[in-house]
Coordinates of C-alpha atoms in Angstrom, one line a residue:
Chain A
X1 CA 162.6 164.5 -141.6
X2 CA 163.7 168.1 -142.3
X3 CA 166.8 167.9 -140.1
X4 CA 167.9 164.7 -141.9
X5 CA 167.8 166.6 -145.2
X6 CA 169.7 169.5 -143.7
X7 CA 172.4 167.1 -142.4
X8 CA 172.8 165.4 -145.8
X9 CA 173.0 168.7 -147.7
X10 CA 175.5 170.1 -145.3
X11 CA 177.8 167.1 -145.8
X12 CA 177.6 167.6 -149.6
X13 CA 178.3 171.3 -149.4
X14 CA 181.2 170.8 -147.0
X15 CA 182.7 168.3 -149.4
X16 CA 182.8 170.9 -152.2
X17 CA 185.3 173.0 -150.2
X18 CA 187.8 170.3 -149.7
X19 CA 191.2 170.3 -151.1
X20 CA 193.2 167.1 -151.1
X21 CA 196.5 166.9 -149.4
X22 CA 199.5 164.7 -149.4
X23 CA 199.8 162.5 -146.4
X24 CA 202.3 164.6 -144.6
X25 CA 203.5 164.2 -141.0
X26 CA 200.9 166.8 -140.0
X27 CA 198.1 164.4 -140.9
X28 CA 199.5 161.7 -138.8
X29 CA 200.1 164.0 -135.9
X30 CA 196.7 165.5 -136.0
X31 CA 194.8 162.3 -135.5
X32 CA 194.1 161.7 -131.8
X33 CA 195.5 158.3 -130.8
X34 CA 195.5 156.2 -127.7
X35 CA 193.3 154.7 -125.1
X36 CA 190.6 157.2 -123.9
X37 CA 188.4 157.1 -120.9
X38 CA 185.6 159.6 -121.1
X39 CA 183.0 160.5 -118.5
X40 CA 180.3 163.1 -118.2
X41 CA 176.7 164.0 -118.0
X42 CA 174.1 163.4 -120.6
X43 CA 170.8 165.3 -120.8
X44 CA 168.5 162.8 -122.4
X45 CA 165.0 163.3 -123.8
X46 CA 163.2 160.4 -125.4
X47 CA 159.9 159.0 -126.5
X48 CA 159.1 155.4 -127.3
X49 CA 155.5 155.3 -128.4
X50 CA 155.3 151.5 -128.0
X51 CA 155.3 152.3 -124.3
X52 CA 154.0 155.9 -124.2
X53 CA 153.4 158.9 -126.3
X54 CA 154.8 161.0 -123.5
X55 CA 158.2 162.5 -123.4
X56 CA 160.6 161.3 -120.7
X57 CA 163.7 163.3 -119.9
X58 CA 166.4 163.7 -117.3
X59 CA 170.2 163.6 -116.8
X60 CA 172.4 160.6 -116.5
X61 CA 176.0 159.8 -116.2
X62 CA 177.7 158.6 -119.3
X63 CA 180.9 156.5 -119.5
X64 CA 182.9 155.8 -122.6
X65 CA 186.0 153.9 -123.5
X66 CA 187.7 154.0 -126.8
X67 CA 190.9 153.0 -128.6
X68 CA 192.3 154.9 -131.5
X69 CA 195.3 154.3 -133.8
X70 CA 196.5 155.8 -137.0
X71 CA 198.5 153.6 -139.4
X72 CA 199.9 154.8 -142.7
X73 CA 196.6 154.7 -144.5
X74 CA 193.7 155.1 -142.1
X75 CA 192.7 155.8 -138.5
X76 CA 191.0 153.1 -136.5
X77 CA 188.6 153.8 -133.6
X78 CA 187.0 151.2 -131.4
X79 CA 184.5 152.7 -128.9
X80 CA 182.0 151.7 -126.3
X81 CA 179.5 153.9 -124.4
X82 CA 177.3 153.0 -121.5
X83 CA 174.5 155.0 -119.9
X84 CA 172.2 154.2 -117.1
X85 CA 169.3 156.4 -116.3
X86 CA 167.1 155.0 -113.5
X87 CA 164.9 158.1 -113.1
X88 CA 163.9 159.7 -116.4
X89 CA 160.7 161.6 -115.6
X90 CA 157.4 162.5 -117.2
X91 CA 155.9 164.6 -114.4
X92 CA 155.8 162.2 -111.4
X93 CA 156.2 159.0 -113.5
X94 CA 159.6 157.5 -113.9
X95 CA 161.1 155.4 -116.6
X96 CA 164.4 153.5 -116.4
X97 CA 166.7 153.5 -119.4
X98 CA 169.9 151.8 -120.2
X99 CA 171.8 152.4 -123.4
X100 CA 174.9 150.8 -124.7
X101 CA 176.8 151.6 -127.9
X102 CA 179.7 149.8 -129.3
X103 CA 181.4 150.3 -132.7
X104 CA 184.4 150.4 -134.9
X105 CA 185.3 153.1 -137.4
X106 CA 187.9 153.3 -140.1
X107 CA 188.5 156.9 -141.2
X108 CA 190.7 157.9 -144.1
X109 CA 192.4 161.3 -144.6
X110 CA 190.5 163.0 -147.4
X111 CA 191.7 166.6 -147.5
X112 CA 191.8 169.8 -145.6
X113 CA 190.0 173.1 -145.4
X114 CA 191.9 176.3 -144.7
X115 CA 190.4 178.0 -141.7
X116 CA 191.9 181.2 -140.1
X117 CA 195.1 180.6 -142.1
X118 CA 195.5 177.1 -140.7
X119 CA 194.4 173.7 -142.1
X120 CA 191.6 171.6 -140.7
X121 CA 192.5 168.0 -141.5
X122 CA 189.5 166.0 -142.5
X123 CA 188.9 162.2 -142.3
X124 CA 186.0 160.2 -143.6
X125 CA 185.2 156.5 -143.6
X126 CA 182.9 153.7 -142.7
X127 CA 181.8 152.6 -139.3
X128 CA 179.8 149.8 -137.8
X129 CA 177.7 150.7 -134.8
X130 CA 175.6 148.6 -132.4
X131 CA 173.2 150.5 -130.3
X132 CA 171.1 148.9 -127.6
X133 CA 168.3 150.5 -125.6
X134 CA 166.2 149.1 -122.8
X135 CA 163.4 151.0 -121.2
X136 CA 161.1 150.1 -118.4
X137 CA 158.1 152.3 -117.6
X138 CA 157.7 152.2 -113.8
X139 CA 153.9 152.1 -113.5
X140 CA 154.0 149.7 -110.6
X141 CA 156.4 148.9 -107.8
X142 CA 156.5 145.3 -109.2
X143 CA 158.5 144.7 -112.3
X144 CA 156.1 142.0 -113.5
X145 CA 153.4 144.7 -114.2
X146 CA 155.6 147.3 -115.9
X147 CA 155.8 148.0 -119.6
X148 CA 159.2 147.3 -121.0
X149 CA 161.0 147.3 -124.4
X150 CA 164.4 146.2 -125.6
X151 CA 165.6 147.6 -128.9
X152 CA 168.8 147.0 -130.9
X153 CA 170.1 148.9 -133.9
X154 CA 172.9 147.3 -136.0
X155 CA 174.1 150.0 -138.3
X156 CA 176.5 150.6 -141.1
X157 CA 177.5 154.2 -140.8
X158 CA 179.6 157.0 -142.3
X159 CA 181.9 158.8 -140.0
X160 CA 183.6 162.1 -140.5
X161 CA 186.2 163.8 -138.3
X162 CA 188.2 167.0 -138.4
X163 CA 191.2 168.2 -136.5
X164 CA 192.3 171.8 -136.2
X165 CA 195.4 173.0 -134.3
X166 CA 194.7 176.1 -132.3
X167 CA 198.0 176.3 -130.6
X168 CA 201.0 174.0 -130.2
X169 CA 199.3 171.8 -127.6
X170 CA 195.7 172.7 -128.1
X171 CA 193.5 171.2 -130.8
X172 CA 189.9 171.1 -131.8
X173 CA 188.3 167.9 -132.8
X174 CA 184.9 167.7 -134.5
X175 CA 183.2 164.5 -135.4
X176 CA 180.0 163.3 -137.0
X177 CA 178.5 159.9 -137.6
X178 CA 175.3 158.8 -139.2
X179 CA 173.9 155.5 -140.1
X180 CA 173.2 154.6 -143.7
X181 CA 171.6 151.2 -143.3
X182 CA 170.4 149.5 -140.1
X183 CA 168.8 146.4 -139.0
X184 CA 166.5 147.1 -136.0
X185 CA 165.1 144.7 -133.5
X186 CA 162.7 145.2 -130.7
X187 CA 161.6 142.8 -128.1
X188 CA 158.6 143.2 -125.7
X189 CA 157.3 140.8 -123.1
X190 CA 154.0 140.2 -124.9
X191 CA 154.9 140.5 -128.6
X192 CA 158.2 138.7 -128.8
X193 CA 161.0 140.0 -131.1
X194 CA 160.3 142.0 -134.2
X195 CA 162.9 142.9 -136.9
X196 CA 163.0 145.5 -139.7
X197 CA 165.5 147.2 -142.0
X198 CA 165.9 150.9 -141.4
X199 CA 167.2 153.4 -143.9
X200 CA 167.8 157.1 -143.3
X201 CA 164.2 157.7 -144.5
X202 CA 162.8 155.6 -141.7
X203 CA 165.3 156.1 -138.9
X204 CA 168.9 156.5 -138.1
X205 CA 171.5 156.5 -135.4
X206 CA 173.7 159.6 -135.4
X207 CA 176.0 161.8 -133.4
X208 CA 177.9 165.0 -133.9
X209 CA 180.4 166.5 -131.4
X210 CA 183.2 168.9 -130.8
X211 CA 186.1 168.6 -128.3
X212 CA 189.0 170.7 -127.2
X213 CA 192.1 168.6 -126.7
X214 CA 195.0 169.7 -124.6
X215 CA 198.2 167.8 -124.8
X216 CA 199.5 167.6 -121.2
X217 CA 202.6 165.5 -121.8
X218 CA 203.9 163.4 -124.6
X219 CA 201.6 160.6 -123.7
X220 CA 198.6 162.2 -122.0
X221 CA 196.0 164.3 -123.5
X222 CA 193.0 165.8 -121.7
X223 CA 189.8 167.0 -123.5
X224 CA 186.4 168.4 -122.9
X225 CA 183.6 168.3 -125.3
X226 CA 180.0 168.5 -126.3
X227 CA 178.2 165.8 -128.3
X228 CA 174.7 165.6 -129.6
X229 CA 173.4 162.0 -130.1
X230 CA 170.2 161.0 -131.7
X231 CA 168.6 157.7 -132.6
X232 CA 165.2 157.6 -134.3
X233 CA 163.0 154.8 -135.8
X234 CA 159.8 155.7 -137.4
X235 CA 159.3 152.4 -139.1
X236 CA 157.2 151.0 -136.2
X237 CA 155.9 152.7 -133.0
X238 CA 157.8 155.9 -133.2
X239 CA 161.0 155.9 -131.1
X240 CA 163.3 158.9 -130.7
X241 CA 166.1 159.4 -128.1
X242 CA 168.1 162.6 -128.3
X243 CA 170.8 163.7 -125.9
X244 CA 173.2 166.5 -125.2
X245 CA 176.3 165.2 -123.7
X246 CA 179.1 167.2 -121.9
X247 CA 182.1 165.1 -121.3
X248 CA 185.7 165.2 -120.1
X249 CA 188.2 162.7 -121.2
X250 CA 191.8 161.6 -120.6
X251 CA 193.8 159.8 -123.3
X252 CA 197.0 158.0 -123.1
X253 CA 199.1 157.2 -126.2
X254 CA 201.3 154.2 -125.7
Chain B
X1 CA 191.5 185.3 -133.0
X2 CA 191.9 181.9 -131.5
X3 CA 190.3 183.0 -128.2
X4 CA 187.4 184.3 -130.2
X5 CA 187.1 181.0 -131.9
X6 CA 187.1 179.1 -128.5
X7 CA 184.4 181.5 -127.2
X8 CA 182.4 181.0 -130.4
X9 CA 182.6 177.2 -130.0
X10 CA 181.5 177.5 -126.3
X11 CA 178.6 179.6 -127.4
X12 CA 177.6 177.1 -130.1
X13 CA 177.8 174.3 -127.5
X14 CA 175.6 176.3 -125.1
X15 CA 173.1 177.1 -127.8
X16 CA 172.9 173.5 -129.0
X17 CA 172.8 172.1 -125.5
X18 CA 169.0 172.2 -125.8
X19 CA 168.9 170.3 -129.1
X20 CA 167.2 167.3 -127.5
X21 CA 164.1 169.3 -126.7
X22 CA 163.8 170.5 -130.3
X23 CA 163.8 166.9 -131.5
X24 CA 161.7 165.3 -128.7
X25 CA 158.5 167.2 -128.1
X26 CA 155.7 167.0 -125.6
X27 CA 152.3 165.6 -126.8
X28 CA 149.6 168.2 -127.0
X29 CA 146.5 166.4 -125.8
X30 CA 145.7 165.6 -122.2
X31 CA 142.5 163.5 -121.8
X32 CA 143.3 162.1 -118.4
X33 CA 140.0 163.1 -116.8
X34 CA 138.0 161.9 -119.7
X35 CA 139.9 158.6 -119.7
X36 CA 139.3 158.2 -116.0
X37 CA 135.5 158.9 -116.4
X38 CA 135.2 156.4 -119.2
X39 CA 137.0 153.7 -117.3
X40 CA 135.1 154.2 -114.1
X41 CA 131.7 154.2 -115.9
X42 CA 132.4 151.1 -118.0
X43 CA 133.7 149.1 -115.0
X44 CA 130.8 150.2 -113.0
X45 CA 128.4 149.0 -115.7
X46 CA 129.8 145.5 -116.3
X47 CA 132.1 144.3 -113.5
X48 CA 130.5 141.4 -111.7
X49 CA 132.7 141.0 -108.6
X50 CA 132.3 144.2 -106.6
X51 CA 130.2 142.5 -103.9
X52 CA 132.4 139.4 -103.6
X53 CA 135.5 141.5 -103.3
X54 CA 133.9 144.2 -101.0
X55 CA 134.8 147.0 -103.4
X56 CA 132.9 150.2 -103.0
X57 CA 133.3 151.6 -106.5
X58 CA 131.5 154.9 -105.8
X59 CA 133.9 155.7 -103.0
X60 CA 136.8 154.9 -105.3
X61 CA 135.4 157.6 -107.7
X62 CA 135.6 160.2 -105.0
X63 CA 139.2 159.3 -104.2
X64 CA 140.5 159.1 -107.7
X65 CA 138.6 161.7 -109.6
X66 CA 140.5 164.7 -108.1
X67 CA 143.8 162.8 -108.8
X68 CA 142.7 162.4 -112.4
X69 CA 141.8 166.1 -112.7
X70 CA 145.3 167.1 -111.6
X71 CA 147.2 164.4 -113.5
X72 CA 149.5 165.4 -116.3
X73 CA 151.2 163.2 -118.9
X74 CA 151.6 159.6 -117.9
X75 CA 150.3 160.3 -114.4
X76 CA 146.9 159.7 -116.0
X77 CA 148.0 156.3 -117.3
X78 CA 149.2 155.3 -113.8
X79 CA 145.8 156.4 -112.3
X80 CA 144.0 154.1 -114.8
X81 CA 146.5 151.3 -113.9
X82 CA 146.0 151.8 -110.2
X83 CA 142.3 151.9 -110.5
X84 CA 142.2 148.6 -112.4
X85 CA 144.7 147.1 -109.9
X86 CA 142.1 147.6 -107.2
X87 CA 139.9 144.9 -108.9
X88 CA 142.7 142.3 -108.2
X89 CA 141.5 140.4 -111.3
X90 CA 143.9 138.5 -113.6
X91 CA 141.6 139.0 -116.6
X92 CA 142.0 142.8 -116.4
X93 CA 144.6 144.4 -118.7
X94 CA 145.5 147.9 -119.9
X95 CA 147.2 148.3 -123.2
X96 CA 149.6 151.2 -123.9
X97 CA 148.9 153.4 -126.9
X98 CA 151.7 151.5 -128.7
X99 CA 150.0 148.1 -128.1
X100 CA 151.8 146.6 -125.1
X101 CA 149.3 144.8 -122.9
X102 CA 150.0 145.0 -119.2
X103 CA 148.4 142.7 -116.6
X104 CA 147.1 144.7 -113.6
X105 CA 147.1 141.7 -111.2
X106 CA 148.5 138.2 -110.7
X107 CA 147.2 136.2 -107.8
X108 CA 149.7 135.3 -105.1
X109 CA 149.2 131.6 -106.0
X110 CA 150.0 132.4 -109.6
X111 CA 153.2 134.2 -108.8
X112 CA 154.3 131.5 -106.3
X113 CA 153.6 128.5 -108.5
X114 CA 154.8 129.7 -111.9
X115 CA 158.3 128.6 -110.9
X116 CA 157.2 125.3 -109.4
X117 CA 156.7 123.7 -112.8
X118 CA 159.9 122.9 -114.8
X119 CA 159.6 121.1 -118.1
X120 CA 163.2 120.0 -117.8
X121 CA 162.4 118.2 -114.6
X122 CA 159.4 116.6 -116.2
X123 CA 161.6 115.1 -118.9
X124 CA 163.6 113.2 -116.3
X125 CA 160.6 110.9 -115.8
X126 CA 160.7 109.7 -119.5
X127 CA 163.1 107.4 -121.2
X128 CA 162.5 109.1 -124.6
X129 CA 162.0 112.7 -125.8
X130 CA 158.5 114.1 -125.6
X131 CA 156.7 114.5 -128.8
X132 CA 155.3 117.9 -129.7
X133 CA 152.1 118.8 -131.5
X134 CA 149.6 121.6 -131.8
X135 CA 152.0 124.3 -132.7
X136 CA 154.1 123.5 -129.7
X137 CA 151.1 123.8 -127.3
X138 CA 150.9 120.0 -126.7
X139 CA 153.7 117.7 -125.5
X140 CA 153.0 114.0 -125.1
X141 CA 154.6 110.6 -124.8
X142 CA 154.3 107.3 -122.9
X143 CA 155.8 107.2 -119.5
X144 CA 157.4 103.9 -118.4
X145 CA 154.8 101.4 -117.5
X146 CA 152.4 102.4 -120.3
X147 CA 151.1 105.5 -118.7
X148 CA 150.3 108.4 -121.1
X149 CA 151.3 112.0 -120.5
X150 CA 149.9 115.1 -122.1
X151 CA 151.0 118.6 -121.3
X152 CA 148.5 121.2 -122.4
X153 CA 150.0 124.7 -122.5
X154 CA 146.9 126.6 -123.6
X155 CA 143.2 126.5 -124.2
X156 CA 143.3 129.2 -126.8
X157 CA 141.4 128.9 -130.1
X158 CA 143.1 127.8 -133.3
X159 CA 143.6 124.8 -135.6
X160 CA 146.2 123.5 -133.3
X161 CA 143.5 121.9 -131.1
X162 CA 142.8 119.3 -133.8
X163 CA 146.1 117.7 -133.0
X164 CA 144.6 116.7 -129.6
X165 CA 142.7 113.9 -131.3
X166 CA 145.9 112.6 -132.9
X167 CA 147.6 112.7 -129.6
X168 CA 144.8 110.9 -127.8
X169 CA 144.7 108.3 -130.5
X170 CA 148.5 107.7 -130.0
X171 CA 147.9 107.3 -126.2
X172 CA 144.6 105.4 -126.6
X173 CA 145.8 102.1 -125.1
X174 CA 147.7 103.7 -122.2
X175 CA 146.6 102.1 -118.9
X176 CA 146.2 105.6 -117.5
X177 CA 146.6 109.2 -118.6
X178 CA 148.1 112.3 -117.0
X179 CA 146.9 115.6 -118.3
X180 CA 149.3 118.3 -117.0
X181 CA 147.7 121.8 -117.1
X182 CA 150.2 123.5 -114.7
X183 CA 151.1 127.0 -115.8
X184 CA 148.3 126.9 -118.4
X185 CA 147.0 130.5 -118.6
X186 CA 143.6 129.3 -120.1
X187 CA 141.7 130.2 -123.2
X188 CA 138.1 129.9 -124.3
X189 CA 135.2 127.8 -123.2
X190 CA 134.7 126.1 -126.6
X191 CA 138.2 124.6 -126.5
X192 CA 137.7 123.4 -122.9
X193 CA 134.5 121.7 -124.1
X194 CA 136.3 120.4 -127.2
X195 CA 139.0 118.6 -125.1
X196 CA 136.7 117.5 -122.3
X197 CA 134.3 116.0 -124.8
X198 CA 136.8 113.2 -125.4
X199 CA 136.4 112.0 -121.8
X200 CA 132.6 111.8 -121.4
X201 CA 130.2 109.3 -122.9
X202 CA 127.1 111.4 -122.4
X203 CA 126.1 115.0 -122.5
X204 CA 127.3 117.0 -119.5
X205 CA 126.1 120.4 -118.2
X206 CA 128.7 123.2 -118.2
X207 CA 129.4 125.3 -115.1
X208 CA 127.0 128.1 -114.0
X209 CA 127.7 131.6 -115.5
X210 CA 126.5 135.0 -114.5
X211 CA 126.8 138.4 -116.1
X212 CA 125.4 141.9 -115.6
X213 CA 125.1 142.6 -119.3
X214 CA 125.1 139.3 -121.2
X215 CA 122.4 136.6 -121.1
X216 CA 124.1 133.7 -122.8
X217 CA 123.2 130.0 -122.6
X218 CA 126.3 127.9 -122.5
X219 CA 125.7 124.7 -124.5
X220 CA 126.4 121.4 -122.7
X221 CA 129.6 119.5 -123.3
X222 CA 129.0 116.8 -126.0
X223 CA 130.9 113.5 -126.2
X224 CA 133.2 113.8 -129.2
X225 CA 135.6 111.8 -131.3
X226 CA 135.9 108.2 -132.3
X227 CA 136.3 106.9 -128.8
X228 CA 135.9 108.0 -125.2
X229 CA 139.0 107.7 -123.1
X230 CA 137.7 105.9 -120.1
X231 CA 140.8 104.6 -118.3
X232 CA 142.0 106.4 -115.1
X233 CA 143.0 110.0 -115.6
X234 CA 145.0 112.3 -113.4
X235 CA 144.8 116.1 -114.1
X236 CA 147.7 118.0 -112.5
X237 CA 147.0 121.7 -111.6
X238 CA 148.8 124.4 -109.8
X239 CA 148.4 128.1 -108.8
X240 CA 149.4 129.2 -112.3
X241 CA 146.6 127.2 -113.9
X242 CA 144.3 130.0 -114.7
X243 CA 140.9 130.8 -116.3
X244 CA 140.1 128.2 -119.0
X245 CA 142.5 125.8 -117.4
X246 CA 140.5 126.0 -114.2
X247 CA 137.3 125.3 -116.2
X248 CA 138.9 122.2 -117.6
X249 CA 140.0 121.1 -114.1
X250 CA 136.5 121.6 -112.7
X251 CA 134.8 119.8 -115.5
X252 CA 137.2 116.9 -115.3
X253 CA 136.9 116.8 -111.6
X254 CA 133.2 115.7 -112.0
X255 CA 134.2 112.5 -113.9
X256 CA 134.4 109.3 -111.8
X257 CA 137.7 108.1 -113.5
X258 CA 139.5 111.4 -113.0
X259 CA 141.6 112.5 -110.0
X260 CA 142.8 116.2 -109.8
X261 CA 146.2 116.4 -108.2
X262 CA 148.4 119.4 -107.2
X263 CA 147.7 122.7 -105.8
X264 CA 144.7 125.1 -105.9
X265 CA 144.4 127.0 -109.2
X266 CA 144.9 130.7 -109.6
X267 CA 141.3 131.8 -109.2
X268 CA 140.5 133.5 -112.5
X269 CA 136.7 133.2 -112.6
X270 CA 136.1 136.0 -115.0
X271 CA 136.7 136.2 -118.8
X272 CA 138.6 138.4 -121.1
X273 CA 135.2 139.4 -122.7
X274 CA 134.7 143.1 -122.4
X275 CA 137.0 145.7 -124.0
X276 CA 136.7 149.4 -124.6
X277 CA 139.0 152.3 -125.6
X278 CA 139.5 155.6 -123.7
X279 CA 139.5 158.9 -125.5
X280 CA 143.3 158.9 -125.4
X281 CA 143.3 155.5 -127.2
X282 CA 144.2 153.3 -124.3
X283 CA 142.6 149.9 -124.6
X284 CA 141.2 148.4 -121.5
X285 CA 140.0 144.8 -121.0
X286 CA 137.9 143.8 -118.1
X287 CA 135.7 140.9 -117.2
X288 CA 131.9 140.9 -117.4
X289 CA 131.5 137.2 -116.6
X290 CA 131.3 135.4 -113.3
X291 CA 132.0 131.7 -113.7
X292 CA 131.0 129.4 -110.9
X293 CA 132.1 125.9 -109.9
X294 CA 129.5 123.2 -110.0
X295 CA 128.8 123.9 -106.3
X296 CA 128.0 127.5 -107.3
X297 CA 131.1 128.9 -105.5
X298 CA 132.7 131.7 -107.6
X299 CA 136.0 130.5 -109.2
X300 CA 137.2 134.1 -108.9
X301 CA 139.8 134.2 -106.1
X302 CA 138.7 130.8 -104.8
X303 CA 140.1 128.7 -107.7
X304 CA 139.7 125.0 -108.1
X305 CA 141.0 122.9 -105.3
X306 CA 142.6 119.5 -106.1
X307 CA 141.2 116.2 -104.9
X308 CA 144.7 115.3 -103.7
X309 CA 146.8 118.2 -102.6
X310 CA 150.5 118.0 -103.4
X311 CA 152.5 121.1 -102.7
X312 CA 156.0 121.6 -104.2
X313 CA 158.6 124.3 -104.2
X314 CA 160.9 125.7 -106.8
X315 CA 163.8 124.2 -105.0
X316 CA 162.3 120.7 -105.1
X317 CA 161.6 120.9 -108.8
X318 CA 164.9 122.4 -109.6
X319 CA 166.6 119.6 -107.8
X320 CA 164.9 117.1 -110.1
X321 CA 161.9 116.1 -108.1
X322 CA 158.4 116.8 -109.5
X323 CA 156.3 115.6 -106.5
X324 CA 153.0 116.4 -108.2
X325 CA 153.9 114.3 -111.3
X326 CA 155.3 111.5 -109.1
X327 CA 152.0 111.4 -107.1
X328 CA 150.0 111.3 -110.3
X329 CA 152.1 108.4 -111.6
X330 CA 151.6 106.6 -108.2
X331 CA 147.8 107.1 -108.2
X332 CA 147.5 105.8 -111.7
X333 CA 149.6 102.8 -110.9
X334 CA 147.4 102.1 -107.9
X335 CA 149.9 103.0 -105.3
X336 CA 149.1 105.5 -102.5

């Protein structure tokens, strides 16, 4: 609960330092556009108390595809992530996890903050995110005996982004997204599907990240970044999945 | 300055790269050995099939106790699961702390036959849609040639069972009746008696029952309802007919107007009648009952064999041929 409060307070404090800006060319240039393929490694730790109170953790590959475009008013992002972890471990017991995330975000330029005598351009806007999670606890060699759960989180979110130019062709990109209201579903083999509404007080789906972008040519941009993602639901059997992701990406602007 | 900023960001990334472990923490308790001891003791006290299944429970203790001592985290849960799997008993379950119930065993006949019944294929034999009653647990209708058909999906308790009388009244004047209990996972004795009571005209003794801890007298089956259905009846069974469904098949098999058709049932001769919780909050369900057929052979593992054996495969059923249903129709129509 405490980290949720810290996050919300941080957003409010950050907002007080903003200064609005005219929509200059700089704003349009700063927004990262194009088709991006991202790949990397995700260090995942999770606990789904419907299945077990134990913590399962491990590394898994992560793949992401996104499309971004800035028109005269807002920036559009459409993204999709896929992760498959067949061997998360709790001592010698394994658990298989598959996670998918798809979403769309509309971010509007809202102002800038001066930072080392340069501006960091800020964007804020709504996003819709669908997060699905499937876990199988491999207690037996036969699937029919294993505990399994499928969960989905349909969320309305707030997304914030910031771009900061370090040098002519190197920029920093920071982003954060947190759900405000979600509809959560879970399905188990013996209990069927359950549904509940989740607010930030009873769970959320969030991510924060930072990337360094290097413009290789006029069309291509390479980037490397770190992202922390977390989904939590305390409204029913406690579920939490948190991951540190290290990724590299290549974007092409058409 | 910019280089400093980049280094700072890399440092921040390195520091925060362990964030997940701050958020997702390890549980503090480890009662694996206590859980093991409670399970072993309870099973030892009540389980009735050690002799029939040639299980030496004491020697199992000596093998698994050291494993339980060393177990950490969910290794303990797996040891409990493996221990219960040794019983090879379809009534034995283990429930995760979050409430998900896991079977520890399905009989090979159960696994094989659960796909040899297909309700879509069954519908091909009707010229109208099946009616549904009993909260979806009963499907029924007339087949062509005035034969009645009832599919019973359960013998669990609940008000839904009252609909059986309505259904039987609808099919009262059928010239023969098929009761399909394939893929029926069972229920409770009282409901078996409730349904069977509509097919007997005088009191009938129930099957023998043994238990290490209970001494219960099972009341006889009483005739019930406004009429006794006395026309020919075919009961269809398969390897996924289990527990209470096997009781029903065995009771009905004793009646002169009843033919049991299909394949041997799953062999669930226990009951889901004894539960306990381990110190770590894991719910275990085992059987303390040993139900026998009328010839005193344990139902456990042996199942109920049909009077007329008709085997069928998933491929046959999926291609639109329910050989077991066809045979039941032929029997009731007086054909071979």
